[in-house]
mmCIF file of C-alpha atoms in Angstrom:
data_model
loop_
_atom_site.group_PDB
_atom_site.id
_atom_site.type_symbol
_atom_site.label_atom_id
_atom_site.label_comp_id
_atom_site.label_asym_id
_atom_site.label_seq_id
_atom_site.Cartn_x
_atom_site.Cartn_y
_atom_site.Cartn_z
ATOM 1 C CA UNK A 225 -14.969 1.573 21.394
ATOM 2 C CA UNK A 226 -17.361 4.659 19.727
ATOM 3 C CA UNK A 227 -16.533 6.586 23.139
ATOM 4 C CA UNK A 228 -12.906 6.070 22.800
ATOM 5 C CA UNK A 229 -12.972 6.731 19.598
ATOM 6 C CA UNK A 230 -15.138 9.802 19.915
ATOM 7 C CA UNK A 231 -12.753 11.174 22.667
ATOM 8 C CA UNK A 232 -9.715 10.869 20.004
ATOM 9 C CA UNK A 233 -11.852 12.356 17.127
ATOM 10 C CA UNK A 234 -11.945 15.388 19.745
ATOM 11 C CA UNK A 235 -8.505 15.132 20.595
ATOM 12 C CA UNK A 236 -7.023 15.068 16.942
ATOM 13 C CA UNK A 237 -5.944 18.551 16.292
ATOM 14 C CA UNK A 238 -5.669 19.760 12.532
ATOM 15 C CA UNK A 239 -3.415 22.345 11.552
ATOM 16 C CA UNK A 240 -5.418 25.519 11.579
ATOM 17 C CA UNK A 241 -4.029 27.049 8.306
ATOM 18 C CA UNK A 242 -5.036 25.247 5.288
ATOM 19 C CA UNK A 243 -6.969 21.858 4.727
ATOM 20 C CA UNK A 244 -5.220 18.468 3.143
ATOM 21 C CA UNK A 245 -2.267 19.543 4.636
ATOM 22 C CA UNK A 246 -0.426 17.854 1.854
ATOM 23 C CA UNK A 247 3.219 17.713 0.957
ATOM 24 C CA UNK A 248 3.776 21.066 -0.970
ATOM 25 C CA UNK A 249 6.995 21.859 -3.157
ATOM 26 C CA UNK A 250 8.708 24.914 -3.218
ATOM 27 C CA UNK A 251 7.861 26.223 -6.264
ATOM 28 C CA UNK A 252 4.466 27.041 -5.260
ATOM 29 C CA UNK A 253 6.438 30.088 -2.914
ATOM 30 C CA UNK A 254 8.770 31.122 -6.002
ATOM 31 C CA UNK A 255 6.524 30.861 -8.799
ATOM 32 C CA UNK A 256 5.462 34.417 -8.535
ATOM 33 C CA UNK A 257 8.773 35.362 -8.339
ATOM 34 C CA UNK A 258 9.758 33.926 -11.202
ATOM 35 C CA UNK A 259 6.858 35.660 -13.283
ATOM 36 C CA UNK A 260 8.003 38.924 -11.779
ATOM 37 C CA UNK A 261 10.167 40.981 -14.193
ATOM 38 C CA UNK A 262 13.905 41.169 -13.121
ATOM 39 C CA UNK A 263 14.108 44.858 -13.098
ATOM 40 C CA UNK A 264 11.032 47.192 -13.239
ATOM 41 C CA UNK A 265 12.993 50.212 -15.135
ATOM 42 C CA UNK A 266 12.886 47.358 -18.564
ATOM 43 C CA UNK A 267 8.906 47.646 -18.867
ATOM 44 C CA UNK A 268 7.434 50.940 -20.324
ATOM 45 C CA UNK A 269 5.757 53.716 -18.131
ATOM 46 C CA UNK A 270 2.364 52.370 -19.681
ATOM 47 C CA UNK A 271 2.664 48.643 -18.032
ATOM 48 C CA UNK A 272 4.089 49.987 -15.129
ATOM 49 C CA UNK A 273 1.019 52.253 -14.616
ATOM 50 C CA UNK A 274 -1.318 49.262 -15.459
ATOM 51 C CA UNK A 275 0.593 47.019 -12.935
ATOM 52 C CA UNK A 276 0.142 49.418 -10.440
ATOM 53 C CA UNK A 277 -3.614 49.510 -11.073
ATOM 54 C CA UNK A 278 -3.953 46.248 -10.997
ATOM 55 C CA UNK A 279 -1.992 45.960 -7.387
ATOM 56 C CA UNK A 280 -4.141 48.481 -6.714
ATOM 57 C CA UNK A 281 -7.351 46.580 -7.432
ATOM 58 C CA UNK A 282 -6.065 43.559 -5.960
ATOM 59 C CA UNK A 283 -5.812 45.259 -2.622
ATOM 60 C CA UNK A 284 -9.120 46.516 -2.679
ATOM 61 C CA UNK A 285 -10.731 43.063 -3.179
ATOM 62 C CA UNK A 286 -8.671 41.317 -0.765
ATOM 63 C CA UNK A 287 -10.775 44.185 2.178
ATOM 64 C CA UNK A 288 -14.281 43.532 0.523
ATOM 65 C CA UNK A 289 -16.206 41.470 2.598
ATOM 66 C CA UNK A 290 -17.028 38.466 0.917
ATOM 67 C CA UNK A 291 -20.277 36.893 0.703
ATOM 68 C CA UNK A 292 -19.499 33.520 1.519
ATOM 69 C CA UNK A 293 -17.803 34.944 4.914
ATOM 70 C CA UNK A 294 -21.218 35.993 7.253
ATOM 71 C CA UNK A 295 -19.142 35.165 9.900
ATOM 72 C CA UNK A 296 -15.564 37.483 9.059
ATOM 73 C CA UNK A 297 -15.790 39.335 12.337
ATOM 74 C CA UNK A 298 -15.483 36.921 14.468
ATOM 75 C CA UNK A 299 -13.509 34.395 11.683
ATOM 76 C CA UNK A 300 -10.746 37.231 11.730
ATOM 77 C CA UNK A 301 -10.263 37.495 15.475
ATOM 78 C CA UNK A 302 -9.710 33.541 15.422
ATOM 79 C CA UNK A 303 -7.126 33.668 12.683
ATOM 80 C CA UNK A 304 -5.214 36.838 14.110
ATOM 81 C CA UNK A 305 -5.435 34.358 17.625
ATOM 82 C CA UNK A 306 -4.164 30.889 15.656
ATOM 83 C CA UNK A 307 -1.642 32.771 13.924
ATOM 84 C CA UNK A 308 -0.413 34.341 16.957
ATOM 85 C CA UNK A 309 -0.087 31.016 18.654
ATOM 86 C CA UNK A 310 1.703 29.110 15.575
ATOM 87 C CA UNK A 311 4.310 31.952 15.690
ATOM 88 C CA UNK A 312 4.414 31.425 19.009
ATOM 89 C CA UNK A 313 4.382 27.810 19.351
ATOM 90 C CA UNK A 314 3.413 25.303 16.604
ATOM 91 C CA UNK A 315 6.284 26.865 14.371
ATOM 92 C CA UNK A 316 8.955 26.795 16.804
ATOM 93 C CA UNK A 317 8.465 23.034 17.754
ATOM 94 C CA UNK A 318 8.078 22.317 14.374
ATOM 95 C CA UNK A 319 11.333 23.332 13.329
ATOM 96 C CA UNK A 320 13.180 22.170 16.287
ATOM 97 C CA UNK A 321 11.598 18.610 15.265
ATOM 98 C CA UNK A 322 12.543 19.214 11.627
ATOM 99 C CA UNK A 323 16.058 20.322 12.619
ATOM 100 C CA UNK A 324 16.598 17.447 15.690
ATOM 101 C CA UNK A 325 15.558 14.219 14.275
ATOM 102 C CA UNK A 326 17.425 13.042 10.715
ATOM 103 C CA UNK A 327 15.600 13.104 7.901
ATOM 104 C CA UNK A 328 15.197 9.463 7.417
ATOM 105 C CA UNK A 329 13.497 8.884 10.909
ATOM 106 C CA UNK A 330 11.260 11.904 10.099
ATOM 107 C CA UNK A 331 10.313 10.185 6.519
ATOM 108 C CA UNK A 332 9.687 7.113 8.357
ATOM 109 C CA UNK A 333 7.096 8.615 10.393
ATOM 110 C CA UNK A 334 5.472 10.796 7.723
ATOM 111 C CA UNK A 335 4.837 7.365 5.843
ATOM 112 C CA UNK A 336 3.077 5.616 8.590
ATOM 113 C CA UNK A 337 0.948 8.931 9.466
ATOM 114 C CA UNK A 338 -0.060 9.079 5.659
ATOM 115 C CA UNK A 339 -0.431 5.236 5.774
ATOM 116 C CA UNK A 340 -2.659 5.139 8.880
ATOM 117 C CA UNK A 341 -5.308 7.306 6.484
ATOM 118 C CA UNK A 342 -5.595 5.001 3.760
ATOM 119 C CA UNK A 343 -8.520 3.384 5.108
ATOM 120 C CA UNK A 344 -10.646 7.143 4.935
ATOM 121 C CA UNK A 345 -9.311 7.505 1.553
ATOM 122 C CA UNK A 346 -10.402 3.795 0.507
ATOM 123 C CA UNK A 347 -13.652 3.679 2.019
ATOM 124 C CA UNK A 348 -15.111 7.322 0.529
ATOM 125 C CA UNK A 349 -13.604 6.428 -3.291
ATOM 126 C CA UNK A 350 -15.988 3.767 -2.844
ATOM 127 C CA UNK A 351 -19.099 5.966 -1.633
ATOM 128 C CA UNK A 352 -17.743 7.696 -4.484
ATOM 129 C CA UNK A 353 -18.459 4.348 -7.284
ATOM 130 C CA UNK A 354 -14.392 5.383 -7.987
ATOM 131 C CA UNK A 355 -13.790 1.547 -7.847
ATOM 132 C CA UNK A 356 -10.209 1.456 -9.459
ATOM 133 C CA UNK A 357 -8.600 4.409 -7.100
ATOM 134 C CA UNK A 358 -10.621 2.616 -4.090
ATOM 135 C CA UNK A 359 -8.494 -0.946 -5.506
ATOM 136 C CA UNK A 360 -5.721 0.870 -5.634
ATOM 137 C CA UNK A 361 -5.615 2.975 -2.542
ATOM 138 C CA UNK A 362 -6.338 -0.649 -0.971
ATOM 139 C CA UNK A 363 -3.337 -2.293 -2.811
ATOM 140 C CA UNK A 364 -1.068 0.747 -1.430
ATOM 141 C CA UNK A 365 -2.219 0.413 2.326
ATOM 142 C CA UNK A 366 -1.639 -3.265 2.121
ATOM 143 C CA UNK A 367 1.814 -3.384 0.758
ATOM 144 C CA UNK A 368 2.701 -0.293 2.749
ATOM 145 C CA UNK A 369 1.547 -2.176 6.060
ATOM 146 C CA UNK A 370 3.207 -5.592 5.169
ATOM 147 C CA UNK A 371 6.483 -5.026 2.434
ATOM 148 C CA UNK A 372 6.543 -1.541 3.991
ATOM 149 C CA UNK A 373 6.838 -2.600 7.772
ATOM 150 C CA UNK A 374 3.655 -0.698 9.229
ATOM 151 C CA UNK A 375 3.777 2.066 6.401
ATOM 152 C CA UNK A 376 7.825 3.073 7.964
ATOM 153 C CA UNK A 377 8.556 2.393 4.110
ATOM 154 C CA UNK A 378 6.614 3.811 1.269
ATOM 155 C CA UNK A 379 6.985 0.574 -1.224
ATOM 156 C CA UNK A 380 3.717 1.042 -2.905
ATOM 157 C CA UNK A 381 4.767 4.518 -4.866
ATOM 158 C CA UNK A 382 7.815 2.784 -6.148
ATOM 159 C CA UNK A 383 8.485 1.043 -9.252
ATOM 160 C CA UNK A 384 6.587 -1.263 -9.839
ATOM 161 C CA UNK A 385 3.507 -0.557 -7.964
ATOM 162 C CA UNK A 386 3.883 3.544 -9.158
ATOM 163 C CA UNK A 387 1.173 3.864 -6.661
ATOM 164 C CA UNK A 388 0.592 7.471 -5.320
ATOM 165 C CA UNK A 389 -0.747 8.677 -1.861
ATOM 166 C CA UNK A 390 -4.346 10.720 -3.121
ATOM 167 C CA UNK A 391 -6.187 12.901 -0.453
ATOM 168 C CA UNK A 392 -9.942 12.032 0.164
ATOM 169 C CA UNK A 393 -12.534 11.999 3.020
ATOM 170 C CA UNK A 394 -16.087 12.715 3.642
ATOM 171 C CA UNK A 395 -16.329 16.041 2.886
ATOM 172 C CA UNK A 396 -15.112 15.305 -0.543
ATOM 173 C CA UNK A 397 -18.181 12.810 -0.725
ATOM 174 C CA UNK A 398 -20.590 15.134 0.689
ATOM 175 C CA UNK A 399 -19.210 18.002 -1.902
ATOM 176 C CA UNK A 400 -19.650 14.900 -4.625
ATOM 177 C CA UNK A 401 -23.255 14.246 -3.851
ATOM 178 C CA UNK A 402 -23.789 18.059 -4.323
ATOM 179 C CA UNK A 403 -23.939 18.722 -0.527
ATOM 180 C CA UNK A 404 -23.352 22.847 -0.463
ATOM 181 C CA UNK A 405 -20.083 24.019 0.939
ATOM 182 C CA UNK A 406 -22.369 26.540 3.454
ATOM 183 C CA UNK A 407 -20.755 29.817 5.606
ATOM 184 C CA UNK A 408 -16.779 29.745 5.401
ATOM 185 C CA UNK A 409 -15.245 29.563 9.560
ATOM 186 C CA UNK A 410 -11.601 29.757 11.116
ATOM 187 C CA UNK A 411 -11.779 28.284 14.007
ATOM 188 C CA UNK A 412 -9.222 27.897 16.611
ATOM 189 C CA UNK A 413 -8.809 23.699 16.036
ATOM 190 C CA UNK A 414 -9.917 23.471 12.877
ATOM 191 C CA UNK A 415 -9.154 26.479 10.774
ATOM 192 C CA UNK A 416 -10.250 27.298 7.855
ATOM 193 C CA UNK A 417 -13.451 25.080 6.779
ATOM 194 C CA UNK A 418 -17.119 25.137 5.926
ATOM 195 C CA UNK A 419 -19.906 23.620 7.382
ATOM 196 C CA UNK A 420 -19.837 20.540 5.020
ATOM 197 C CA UNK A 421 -16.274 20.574 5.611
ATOM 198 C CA UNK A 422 -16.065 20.598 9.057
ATOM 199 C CA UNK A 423 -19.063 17.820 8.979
ATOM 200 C CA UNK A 424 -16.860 15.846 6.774
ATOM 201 C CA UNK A 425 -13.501 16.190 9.334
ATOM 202 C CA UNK A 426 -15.391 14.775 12.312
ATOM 203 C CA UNK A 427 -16.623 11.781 10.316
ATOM 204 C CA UNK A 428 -13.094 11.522 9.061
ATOM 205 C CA UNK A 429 -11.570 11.489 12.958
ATOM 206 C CA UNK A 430 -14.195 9.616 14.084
ATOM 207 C CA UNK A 431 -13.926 7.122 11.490
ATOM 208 C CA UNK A 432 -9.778 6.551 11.500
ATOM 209 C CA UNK A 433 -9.374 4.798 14.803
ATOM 210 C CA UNK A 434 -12.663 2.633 14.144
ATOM 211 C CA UNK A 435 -10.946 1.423 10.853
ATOM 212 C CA UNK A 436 -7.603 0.679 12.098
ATOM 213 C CA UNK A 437 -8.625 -0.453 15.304
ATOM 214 C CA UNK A 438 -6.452 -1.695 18.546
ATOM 215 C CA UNK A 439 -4.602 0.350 19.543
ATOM 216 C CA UNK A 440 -5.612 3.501 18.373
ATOM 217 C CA UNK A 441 -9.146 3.350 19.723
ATOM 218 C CA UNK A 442 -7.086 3.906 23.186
ATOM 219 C CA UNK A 443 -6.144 7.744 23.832
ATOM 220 C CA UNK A 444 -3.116 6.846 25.107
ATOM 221 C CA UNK A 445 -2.110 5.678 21.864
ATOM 222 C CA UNK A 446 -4.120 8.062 19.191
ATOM 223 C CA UNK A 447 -3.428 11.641 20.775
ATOM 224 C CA UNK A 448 0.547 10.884 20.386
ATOM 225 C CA UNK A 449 -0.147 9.990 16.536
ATOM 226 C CA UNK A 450 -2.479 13.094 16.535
ATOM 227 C CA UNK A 451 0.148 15.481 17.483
ATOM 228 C CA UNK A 452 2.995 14.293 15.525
ATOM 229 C CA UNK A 453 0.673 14.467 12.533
ATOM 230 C CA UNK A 454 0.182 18.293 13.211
ATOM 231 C CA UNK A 455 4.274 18.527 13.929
ATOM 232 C CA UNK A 456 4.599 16.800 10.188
ATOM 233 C CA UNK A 457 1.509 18.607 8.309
ATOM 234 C CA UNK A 458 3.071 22.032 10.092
ATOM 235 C CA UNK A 459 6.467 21.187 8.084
ATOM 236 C CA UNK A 460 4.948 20.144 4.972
ATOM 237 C CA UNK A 461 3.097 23.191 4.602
ATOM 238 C CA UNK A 462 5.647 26.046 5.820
ATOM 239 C CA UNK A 463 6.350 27.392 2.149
ATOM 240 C CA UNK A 464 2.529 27.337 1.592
ATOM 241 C CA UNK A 465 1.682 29.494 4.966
ATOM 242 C CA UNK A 466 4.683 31.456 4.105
ATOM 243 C CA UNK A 467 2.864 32.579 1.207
ATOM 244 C CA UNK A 468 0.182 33.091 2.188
ATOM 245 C CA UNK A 469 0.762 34.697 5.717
ATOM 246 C CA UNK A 470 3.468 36.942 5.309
ATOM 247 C CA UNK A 471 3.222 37.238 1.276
ATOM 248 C CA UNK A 472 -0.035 38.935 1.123
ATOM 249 C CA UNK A 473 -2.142 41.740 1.160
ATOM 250 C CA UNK A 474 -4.276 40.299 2.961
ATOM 251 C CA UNK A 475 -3.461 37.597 4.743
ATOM 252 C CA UNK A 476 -6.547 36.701 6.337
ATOM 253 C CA UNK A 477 -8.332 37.254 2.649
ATOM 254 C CA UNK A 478 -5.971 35.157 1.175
ATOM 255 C CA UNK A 479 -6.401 32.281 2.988
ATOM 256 C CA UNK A 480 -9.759 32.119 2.686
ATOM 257 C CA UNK A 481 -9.779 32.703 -1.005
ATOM 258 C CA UNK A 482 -7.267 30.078 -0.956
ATOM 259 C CA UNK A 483 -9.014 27.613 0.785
ATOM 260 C CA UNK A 484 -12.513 27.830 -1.348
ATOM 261 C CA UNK A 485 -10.744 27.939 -4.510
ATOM 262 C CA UNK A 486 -8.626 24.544 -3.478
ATOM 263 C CA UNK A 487 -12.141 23.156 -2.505
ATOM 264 C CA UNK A 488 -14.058 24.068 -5.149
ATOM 265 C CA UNK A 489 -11.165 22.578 -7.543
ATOM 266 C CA UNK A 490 -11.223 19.155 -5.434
ATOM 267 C CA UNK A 491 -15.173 18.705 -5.703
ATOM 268 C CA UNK A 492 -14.553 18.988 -9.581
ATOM 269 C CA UNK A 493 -12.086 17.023 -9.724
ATOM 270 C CA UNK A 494 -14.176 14.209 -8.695
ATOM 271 C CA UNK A 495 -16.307 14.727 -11.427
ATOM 272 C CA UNK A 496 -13.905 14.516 -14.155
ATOM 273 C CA UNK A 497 -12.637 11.108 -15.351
ATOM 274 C CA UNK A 498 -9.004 10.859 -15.750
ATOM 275 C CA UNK A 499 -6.636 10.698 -12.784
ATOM 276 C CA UNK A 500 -7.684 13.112 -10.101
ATOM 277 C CA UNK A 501 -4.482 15.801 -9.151
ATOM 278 C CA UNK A 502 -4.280 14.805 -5.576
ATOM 279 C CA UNK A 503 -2.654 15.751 -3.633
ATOM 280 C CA UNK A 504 -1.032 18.526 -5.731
ATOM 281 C CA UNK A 505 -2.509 21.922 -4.647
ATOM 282 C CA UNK A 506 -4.299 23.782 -7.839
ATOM 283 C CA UNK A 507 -1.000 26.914 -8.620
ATOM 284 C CA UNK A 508 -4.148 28.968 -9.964
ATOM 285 C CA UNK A 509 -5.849 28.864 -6.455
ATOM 286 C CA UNK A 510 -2.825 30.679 -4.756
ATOM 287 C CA UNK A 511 -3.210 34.515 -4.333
ATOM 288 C CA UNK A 512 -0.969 37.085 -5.547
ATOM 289 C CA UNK A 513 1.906 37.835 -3.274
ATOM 290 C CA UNK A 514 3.085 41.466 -2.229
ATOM 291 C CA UNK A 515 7.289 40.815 -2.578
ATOM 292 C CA UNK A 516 9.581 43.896 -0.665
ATOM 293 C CA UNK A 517 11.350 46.109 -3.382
ATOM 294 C CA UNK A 518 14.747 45.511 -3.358
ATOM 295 C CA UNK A 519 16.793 48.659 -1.968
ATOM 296 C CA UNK A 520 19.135 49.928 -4.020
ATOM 297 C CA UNK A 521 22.058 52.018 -2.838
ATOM 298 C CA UNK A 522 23.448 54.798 -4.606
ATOM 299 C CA UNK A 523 25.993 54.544 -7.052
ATOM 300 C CA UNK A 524 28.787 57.002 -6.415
ATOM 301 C CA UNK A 525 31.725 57.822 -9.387
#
């Protein structure tokens, strides 16, 4: 069983953009917009001046190496690589699953992916001594897999259960037990991580198809699952990369920025008391996003 299970751990790809590929809304891609004045001839010469130093600035930092990132050289050559390939490939089958199967069967799926991860979530809130979200992240996977038919129907986050999907894993604990993040990587499976990170995401793939057992300790069974959770994380996620790859300055800055910022605001989340925000990614952790000017035609009498 450990070899099998081993072998899948290897074969489960993760979406090489962002980690918790979580369910994202759209107003993380617009909120800049909305902050943006609606016509730049309103503000005074003196703000528009100050903007454009600070645009200037931002661009500067997003091109200084950063300490955390020993590695950049060869981290940037992965990320120009996975990027070329998701254009290439993960996107495009993405959205021909999005735009082929209805909506409903795609839901149904998404719920038993997130369901079949339940047991990771319950099993580090209790490494964590979180005892109530562990009892409750064990009441949702068991009336997900029973009321909910397998986890095809989310029951548990309706009325009157009102109980949420959260985002955990061993890297979480590690970060909890004060476990340093270490050097920042892209790599071409994982992408972005850390060394505690990527620690964490083997225990987590080794440790899914021990917990849930038959038959996903067979290949056969887990790559399939493995796949169609990169097809659904891909979708969740598109406004998020959209963002952050084709938004920024920098894209390759930005994502790391991103990614430490999100980390750093999940490890301190687990320190507060209070509900957590999983899986809600922290606004104040996105980068600032370099939006076209609009062209304006002339104006004739």
């Amino acid at each position: 069983m450990l070899r099998s299970a081993a072998l899948l751990a290897l074969a489960i790809p993760v979406l090489p953009v962002v980690a918790h590929a979580e369910p994202v809304t759209a107003s993380l891609a617009t909120e800049s917009a909305s902050e943006t004045p609606a016509s730049a001839t309103d503000a005074p010469a003196a703000e528009t001046t100050d903007q454009s130093e600070t645009t200037d600035n931002i661009v500067v930092r997003a091109h200084e190496r950063s300490p955390g990132d020993p590695l950049e050289g060869a981290n940037r050559k992965s990320y120009a690589a996975v990027q070329a390939v998701d254009r290439a490939v993960v996107g495009p089958v993405a959205k021909g699953y999005e735009h082929v199967l209805p909506r409903p069967i795609r839901r149904g799926i998404h719920n038993v992916l997130y369901n079949l991860r339940e047991p990771v979530v319950f099993v580090n809130y209790l490494l964590q001594h979180k005892f109530g979200k562990a009892g409750e992240t064990l009441a949702r996977f068991t009336l997900n897999s029973t009321a909910g038919v397998g986890g095809l129907v989310d029951v548990a986050v309706a009325k009157p259960f009102r109980l949420p999907h959260r985002v955990n894993g061993f890297a979480n604990t590690l970060g909890f037990y004060g476990v340093g993040a270490g050097p920042y990587m892209f790599l071409p499976i994982i992408g972005p991580t850390t060394v505690r990170d990527l620690i964490g995401t083997v225990g987590d793939r080794m440790f899914l198809p021990v917990a849930v057992g038959w038959p996903f300790t067979r290949p056969a069974y887990g790559v399939p699952v493995a796949v169609l959770g990169t097809i659904d994380d891909r979708i969740e996620m598109d406004d998020r990369l959209h963002r952050l790859r084709d938004l920024s300055a920098n894209p390759y800055a930005a994502t790391r920025e991103r990614y430490l910022c999100q980390r750093r605001a999940d490890i301190a989340a687990l320190h507060r008391h209070g509900p957590t925000p999983f899986p809600a990614p922290d606004p104040s952790c996105m980068p600032p996003v370099t939006q076209p000017q609009p062209t304006t035609e002339p104006t004739h009498p």
